[in-house]
Amino acid sequence: MNTAVERVHCLIIGSGPAGYTAAIYAARANLKPVMYTGLLQGGQLMNTTEVENYPGYPTGILGPEMMEDFKKQAERFGTDIRFGLATKVDFSTSPKKVWIDDTKLIEADAVILATGAEAKWLGIPSEKKLNGSGVSACAVCDGFFFKNAEVAIVGAGDTACEEAIYLSKLCSTVHMFIRRDEMRASKIMQDRVLNTPNIKVYWNTETDEILGDTVVEGVRIKNNKTGETQVIPITGFFVAIGHQPNSAVFKDYLDTDKEGYIITKPDSSKTNIEGVYACGDLQDKVYRQAVTAAGTGCMAALEAERWLSEKGIH
Ligand code: NDP
């Protein structure tokens, strides 16, 4: 099969706040950016409800609406936004090579990586077997299917709290399993969870097995202090235990830490390869906020522009 080849000046991979912000800056700097969105156009904020902490939205905004605003702003300055997934790269050459959906080859002078992160799973067999049949990693996407039902959620970070509160408005009872005797979430989110009458918190509790042959019918949990097990009838099981960076495609060329986050040079978005920049959750395991992702997207575009100009690549 012949692979179609296209030459672009600035290629952006990923379409969360980092990717779109990089696109706005790159387009306004006349770098003629081409963006490939990845499978989840708009990134993780597409799975969020209310965003209350992004400056500029004093009354809050829904995540998907915010990402639509980002997209429109990137398009307004001429970003060429396309649907597609980067499946292979070769950063050893100049221009850099990026294959899209295994079929199309893009040769780019500068590449900005903004592929974000995705949900982690517990790794027990029943979770895989029943995925999509009552097991989900996105309450906002799937909570609707469990109206007035009993559900469970695992995790104790801000995401788990946010999702438990979301589910509590739809479901009769939300059983929340926390593996330690405290939550990692911010104090305000913890208080909201603990003050929601239909969220039942189980401390020192791990998931032994999700029960059901074809759909979720219950869950067996275990107290890791006493060893005691308990079966709870539920129809929905939500996993909210954090995320991992989408860096697998780049790992042969770019330095990563042991969790797979791309390592960028201090105070910059530069990777170990000249002309390749990383921004957003792909390289940030500390802040992981939409606004910090947008900030690093801006840095990536400015650094790409300076580098292209210094090298005289037009
Ligand atoms: P976190 O990494 O903060 O939390 C993950 C949680 O899952 C921890 O409580 C962890 O437990 C638990 N966990 C991990 N593995 C397992 C397992 N195998 N079994 C049971 N529990 C497990 O991830 P989040 O997605 O919650 O948040 C990521 C970042 O995004 C954070 O910085 C957070 O503040 C931010 N965020 C902010 C929001 C906002 O401001 N509105 C909303 C959502 C997220 P343990 O504590 O024991 O390690």
Coordinates of C-alpha atoms and ligand atoms in Angstrom, one line a residue:
M1 CA 0.0 0.0 0.0
N2 CA 1.3 3.5 -0.9
T3 CA 1.5 5.8 2.1
A4 CA 0.2 9.3 1.4
V5 CA 2.9 11.9 2.4
E6 CA 2.2 15.5 3.3
R7 CA 4.7 18.2 4.4
V8 CA 3.6 20.6 7.1
H9 CA 5.4 23.4 9.0
C10 CA 4.0 22.9 12.5
L11 CA 2.2 19.7 13.5
I12 CA 0.2 19.5 16.7
I13 CA -0.9 16.2 18.1
G14 CA -3.8 16.2 20.6
S15 CA -6.7 18.5 21.2
G16 CA -7.1 19.2 24.9
P17 CA -6.5 22.7 26.4
A18 CA -2.7 22.3 25.7
G19 CA -3.1 21.4 22.0
Y20 CA -5.7 24.0 21.3
T21 CA -3.8 26.8 23.0
A22 CA -0.6 25.8 21.1
A23 CA -2.8 26.0 18.0
I24 CA -4.0 29.5 18.8
Y25 CA -0.5 30.8 19.3
A26 CA 1.0 28.9 16.4
A27 CA -1.7 30.0 14.0
R28 CA -1.4 33.7 15.1
A29 CA 2.4 33.4 14.5
N30 CA 1.7 32.2 11.0
L31 CA 3.2 28.7 11.5
K32 CA 0.1 27.3 9.7
P33 CA -0.5 24.5 12.2
V34 CA -2.1 21.3 11.3
M35 CA -3.7 19.5 14.3
Y36 CA -4.6 15.8 14.6
T37 CA -7.2 15.6 17.4
G38 CA -6.8 12.0 18.6
L39 CA -9.9 9.8 19.3
L40 CA -11.4 12.0 22.0
Q41 CA -11.6 15.4 20.3
G42 CA -11.3 17.9 23.1
G43 CA -9.5 15.5 25.5
Q44 CA -10.4 14.7 29.1
L45 CA -12.6 17.8 29.6
M46 CA -15.1 16.2 27.3
N47 CA -15.8 13.8 30.2
T48 CA -16.3 16.6 32.8
T49 CA -19.3 18.5 33.8
E50 CA -18.9 21.9 35.4
V51 CA -15.5 23.5 35.3
E52 CA -15.5 26.2 38.0
N53 CA -11.8 27.0 38.2
Y54 CA -10.9 28.1 34.7
P55 CA -10.3 31.9 34.8
G56 CA -12.6 33.9 32.5
Y57 CA -15.7 31.9 33.2
P58 CA -17.1 33.5 36.4
T59 CA -20.2 31.4 36.6
G60 CA -18.5 28.1 35.4
I61 CA -18.8 26.3 32.1
L62 CA -19.4 22.7 31.0
G63 CA -16.1 21.0 30.0
P64 CA -17.4 20.1 26.4
E65 CA -18.6 23.7 25.9
M66 CA -15.3 25.1 27.0
M67 CA -13.4 22.8 24.6
E68 CA -15.8 23.9 21.8
D69 CA -14.8 27.5 22.6
F70 CA -11.1 26.6 22.5
K71 CA -11.6 24.8 19.1
K72 CA -13.4 27.8 17.6
Q73 CA -10.7 30.1 18.7
A74 CA -8.0 27.9 17.2
E75 CA -10.0 27.7 13.9
R76 CA -10.6 31.4 13.8
F77 CA -6.8 31.9 13.2
G78 CA -6.7 29.2 10.6
T79 CA -5.6 26.0 12.4
D80 CA -6.3 23.0 10.1
I81 CA -8.0 20.6 12.5
R82 CA -8.3 17.0 11.5
F83 CA -9.6 13.8 13.1
G84 CA -6.9 11.1 13.4
L85 CA -4.5 9.3 15.7
A86 CA -0.7 9.4 15.6
T87 CA 0.2 5.7 15.5
K88 CA 4.0 5.9 14.8
V89 CA 6.8 8.5 14.8
D90 CA 10.3 8.8 13.6
F91 CA 12.0 11.8 15.3
S92 CA 15.5 10.8 14.2
T93 CA 15.2 12.8 10.9
S94 CA 14.5 16.3 10.0
P95 CA 11.7 17.0 9.1
K96 CA 10.2 14.7 11.8
K97 CA 7.9 11.9 10.6
V98 CA 4.5 11.1 12.1
W99 CA 2.2 8.5 10.8
I100 CA -1.5 9.1 11.2
D101 CA -3.8 6.0 11.5
D102 CA -1.0 3.9 10.1
T103 CA -1.8 5.2 6.6
K104 CA -0.8 8.8 6.2
L105 CA 2.7 10.2 6.7
I106 CA 3.1 13.7 7.9
E107 CA 6.6 15.3 7.6
A108 CA 6.8 18.3 10.0
D109 CA 9.4 20.9 10.7
A110 CA 8.2 21.3 14.3
V111 CA 6.0 18.9 16.3
I112 CA 4.0 19.8 19.4
L113 CA 2.8 16.9 21.4
A114 CA -0.3 17.4 23.5
T115 CA -1.7 13.9 23.7
G116 CA -2.7 14.1 27.4
A117 CA -3.4 11.2 29.7
E118 CA -6.1 8.6 30.1
A119 CA -7.9 6.7 32.9
K120 CA -6.1 3.9 34.9
W121 CA -7.9 0.6 35.6
L122 CA -7.7 -1.7 38.7
G123 CA -6.5 -4.6 36.5
I124 CA -8.8 -7.3 37.9
P125 CA -10.2 -9.7 35.2
S126 CA -13.9 -9.0 36.0
E127 CA -13.3 -5.3 35.3
K128 CA -12.2 -6.0 31.8
K129 CA -14.9 -8.6 31.2
L130 CA -17.7 -6.2 32.2
N131 CA -16.3 -3.1 30.7
G132 CA -19.1 -1.4 28.9
S133 CA -21.6 -3.7 30.6
G134 CA -21.8 -1.8 33.9
V135 CA -18.1 -1.0 34.4
S136 CA -17.0 2.5 33.3
A137 CA -14.2 5.0 34.0
C138 CA -16.4 8.0 33.2
A139 CA -19.3 8.8 35.4
V140 CA -20.3 11.8 33.3
C141 CA -20.4 9.7 30.1
D142 CA -22.3 6.7 31.6
G143 CA -24.0 7.8 34.8
F144 CA -27.2 8.5 32.9
F145 CA -27.6 4.8 32.4
F146 CA -27.8 4.2 36.1
K147 CA -30.7 6.5 37.1
N148 CA -32.1 5.5 40.5
A149 CA -29.8 2.5 40.6
E150 CA -27.2 1.5 43.2
V151 CA -23.6 2.1 42.0
A152 CA -20.1 1.9 43.3
I153 CA -17.0 4.1 42.7
V154 CA -13.3 3.4 43.5
G155 CA -10.8 6.1 44.2
A156 CA -10.2 8.9 46.7
G157 CA -8.8 11.8 44.6
D158 CA -10.6 14.9 43.3
T159 CA -11.8 13.0 40.3
A160 CA -13.4 10.2 42.4
C161 CA -15.1 12.9 44.6
E162 CA -16.4 14.9 41.6
E163 CA -17.7 11.8 40.0
A164 CA -19.3 10.4 43.2
I165 CA -21.1 13.7 43.7
Y166 CA -22.3 13.6 40.1
L167 CA -23.5 10.1 40.5
S168 CA -25.3 10.9 43.8
K169 CA -27.6 13.2 41.9
L170 CA -28.6 10.4 39.5
C171 CA -28.4 7.2 41.5
S172 CA -30.1 6.1 44.7
T173 CA -26.9 5.1 46.5
V174 CA -23.2 5.6 45.7
H175 CA -20.9 3.2 47.5
M176 CA -17.4 4.7 47.5
F177 CA -14.4 2.5 48.2
I178 CA -11.3 4.1 49.6
R179 CA -8.2 1.9 50.0
R180 CA -6.6 4.0 52.9
D181 CA -8.2 5.6 56.0
E182 CA -8.0 9.0 54.3
M183 CA -8.7 10.7 51.0
R184 CA -6.2 12.3 48.7
A185 CA -8.8 14.8 47.4
S186 CA -8.8 18.5 48.3
K187 CA -10.5 19.3 51.6
I188 CA -13.5 21.0 49.9
M189 CA -14.2 18.0 47.7
Q190 CA -13.9 15.6 50.7
D191 CA -16.3 17.7 52.7
R192 CA -18.8 17.7 49.8
V193 CA -18.6 13.9 49.6
L194 CA -18.9 13.3 53.3
N195 CA -21.9 15.7 53.5
T196 CA -23.8 14.0 50.7
P197 CA -26.3 11.7 52.4
N198 CA -26.5 9.0 49.6
I199 CA -22.7 8.6 49.3
K200 CA -21.6 5.8 51.5
V201 CA -17.9 5.8 52.2
Y202 CA -16.0 2.6 52.9
W203 CA -12.5 3.2 54.4
N204 CA -9.6 0.7 54.1
T205 CA -11.6 -1.1 51.4
E206 CA -10.4 -2.8 48.2
T207 CA -12.3 -4.3 45.3
D208 CA -12.0 -8.1 45.3
E209 CA -14.2 -8.9 42.4
I210 CA -17.0 -7.3 40.3
L211 CA -19.8 -9.8 40.1
G212 CA -22.0 -10.8 37.2
D213 CA -21.7 -12.9 34.0
T214 CA -22.8 -10.5 31.3
V215 CA -23.7 -7.4 33.2
V216 CA -22.6 -6.0 36.6
E217 CA -24.8 -7.4 39.4
G218 CA -22.7 -6.7 42.5
V219 CA -19.3 -6.2 43.9
R220 CA -17.3 -8.1 46.5
I221 CA -15.1 -5.8 48.7
K222 CA -12.5 -6.6 51.3
N223 CA -11.5 -4.6 54.3
N224 CA -7.7 -4.6 54.1
K225 CA -7.3 -4.1 57.9
T226 CA -9.7 -6.9 59.1
G227 CA -9.7 -9.1 56.0
E228 CA -13.5 -9.1 56.1
T229 CA -15.4 -9.4 52.8
Q230 CA -18.8 -8.2 51.9
V231 CA -21.0 -8.4 48.8
I232 CA -23.0 -5.3 47.7
P233 CA -25.6 -5.5 45.0
I234 CA -24.9 -2.8 42.4
T235 CA -25.5 -2.4 38.6
G236 CA -22.8 0.2 37.9
F237 CA -19.1 0.2 38.8
F238 CA -17.0 3.3 38.3
V239 CA -13.2 3.4 38.4
A240 CA -11.7 6.9 39.2
I241 CA -8.1 6.1 40.3
G242 CA -6.1 8.5 38.2
H243 CA -4.6 8.6 34.8
Q244 CA -1.6 7.6 32.7
P245 CA 0.1 9.7 30.0
N246 CA -0.4 8.9 26.4
S247 CA 3.2 8.6 25.5
A248 CA 3.7 5.1 24.3
V249 CA 4.0 6.1 20.6
F250 CA 6.9 8.5 21.4
K251 CA 8.9 6.5 24.0
D252 CA 11.5 5.2 21.5
Y253 CA 12.6 8.8 20.9
L254 CA 11.7 10.9 23.9
D255 CA 12.9 10.7 27.5
T256 CA 10.2 9.8 29.9
D257 CA 10.1 9.3 33.7
K258 CA 9.2 5.9 35.1
E259 CA 5.5 6.5 34.9
G260 CA 5.8 7.5 31.2
Y261 CA 5.5 11.3 31.5
I262 CA 7.6 13.0 28.9
I263 CA 10.5 14.9 30.5
T264 CA 10.8 18.5 29.4
K265 CA 13.7 20.8 30.0
P266 CA 13.3 23.0 33.1
D267 CA 11.0 26.0 32.6
S268 CA 10.2 24.9 29.0
S269 CA 8.3 22.5 26.8
K270 CA 11.5 21.3 25.0
T271 CA 12.1 17.6 24.9
N272 CA 15.4 15.9 24.3
I273 CA 14.8 16.2 20.5
E274 CA 15.2 19.6 18.9
G275 CA 12.0 20.8 17.3
V276 CA 9.8 18.5 19.4
Y277 CA 7.8 20.0 22.2
A278 CA 5.6 18.4 24.8
C279 CA 2.8 20.2 26.8
G280 CA -0.2 19.5 29.0
D281 CA -0.8 16.3 31.0
L282 CA 1.6 14.4 28.7
Q283 CA 4.4 16.0 30.7
D284 CA 2.7 17.3 33.8
K285 CA 1.9 15.0 36.7
V286 CA 2.0 17.7 39.3
Y287 CA -0.7 20.3 38.4
R288 CA -2.8 18.5 35.7
Q289 CA -5.2 21.4 35.4
A290 CA -6.8 22.8 32.3
V291 CA -5.3 26.2 32.9
T292 CA -1.7 24.8 33.4
A293 CA -2.1 22.7 30.3
A294 CA -3.2 25.7 28.3
G295 CA -0.1 27.6 29.7
T296 CA 2.3 24.9 28.6
G297 CA 0.6 24.8 25.2
C298 CA 1.3 28.5 24.8
M299 CA 5.0 27.8 25.8
A300 CA 5.3 25.1 23.3
A301 CA 4.0 27.2 20.4
L302 CA 6.3 30.2 21.4
E303 CA 9.3 27.8 21.6
A304 CA 8.5 26.2 18.3
E305 CA 8.2 29.6 16.6
R306 CA 11.6 30.8 18.1
W307 CA 13.3 27.6 17.1
L308 CA 12.0 27.6 13.5
S309 CA 13.0 31.2 13.1
E310 CA 16.5 30.7 14.6
K311 CA 17.0 27.8 12.2
G312 CA 15.7 29.8 9.3
I313 CA 13.1 27.1 8.6
H314 CA 10.1 28.7 6.8
Ligands
NDP1 P1 -5.2 11.2 41.9 O1 -3.9 10.5 41.4 O2 -5.1 12.5 42.6 O3 -6.0 10.2 42.8 C1 -6.1 8.8 42.5 C2 -6.8 8.1 43.6 O4 -7.1 6.8 43.3 C3 -6.1 8.1 44.9 O5 -6.9 8.4 46.0 C4 -5.5 6.7 45.0 O6 -5.4 6.2 46.3 C5 -6.6 5.9 44.3 N1 -6.1 4.7 43.7 C6 -5.1 4.5 42.8 N2 -4.9 3.3 42.5 C7 -5.8 2.6 43.1 C8 -6.2 1.2 43.2 N3 -5.6 0.3 42.5 N4 -7.2 0.9 44.0 C9 -7.9 1.8 44.7 N5 -7.6 3.1 44.7 C10 -6.6 3.5 43.9 O7 -6.1 11.2 40.5 P2 -7.3 12.1 40.2 O8 -7.7 11.7 38.8 O9 -8.3 12.1 41.2 O10 -6.8 13.6 40.1 C11 -5.7 13.9 39.2 C12 -5.3 15.4 39.4 O11 -6.4 16.2 38.8 C13 -5.2 15.8 40.8 O12 -4.1 16.8 40.9 C14 -6.5 16.5 41.2 O13 -6.4 17.5 42.2 C15 -6.8 17.2 39.8 N6 -8.3 17.3 39.7 C16 -8.8 18.5 39.9 C17 -10.2 18.7 39.8 C18 -10.7 20.1 40.1 O14 -10.0 20.9 40.6 N7 -12.0 20.3 39.9 C19 -11.1 17.7 39.4 C20 -10.5 16.4 39.2 C21 -9.1 16.3 39.3 P3 -4.2 6.7 47.3 O15 -4.6 8.1 47.8 O16 -4.3 5.6 48.4 O17 -2.9 6.7 46.5

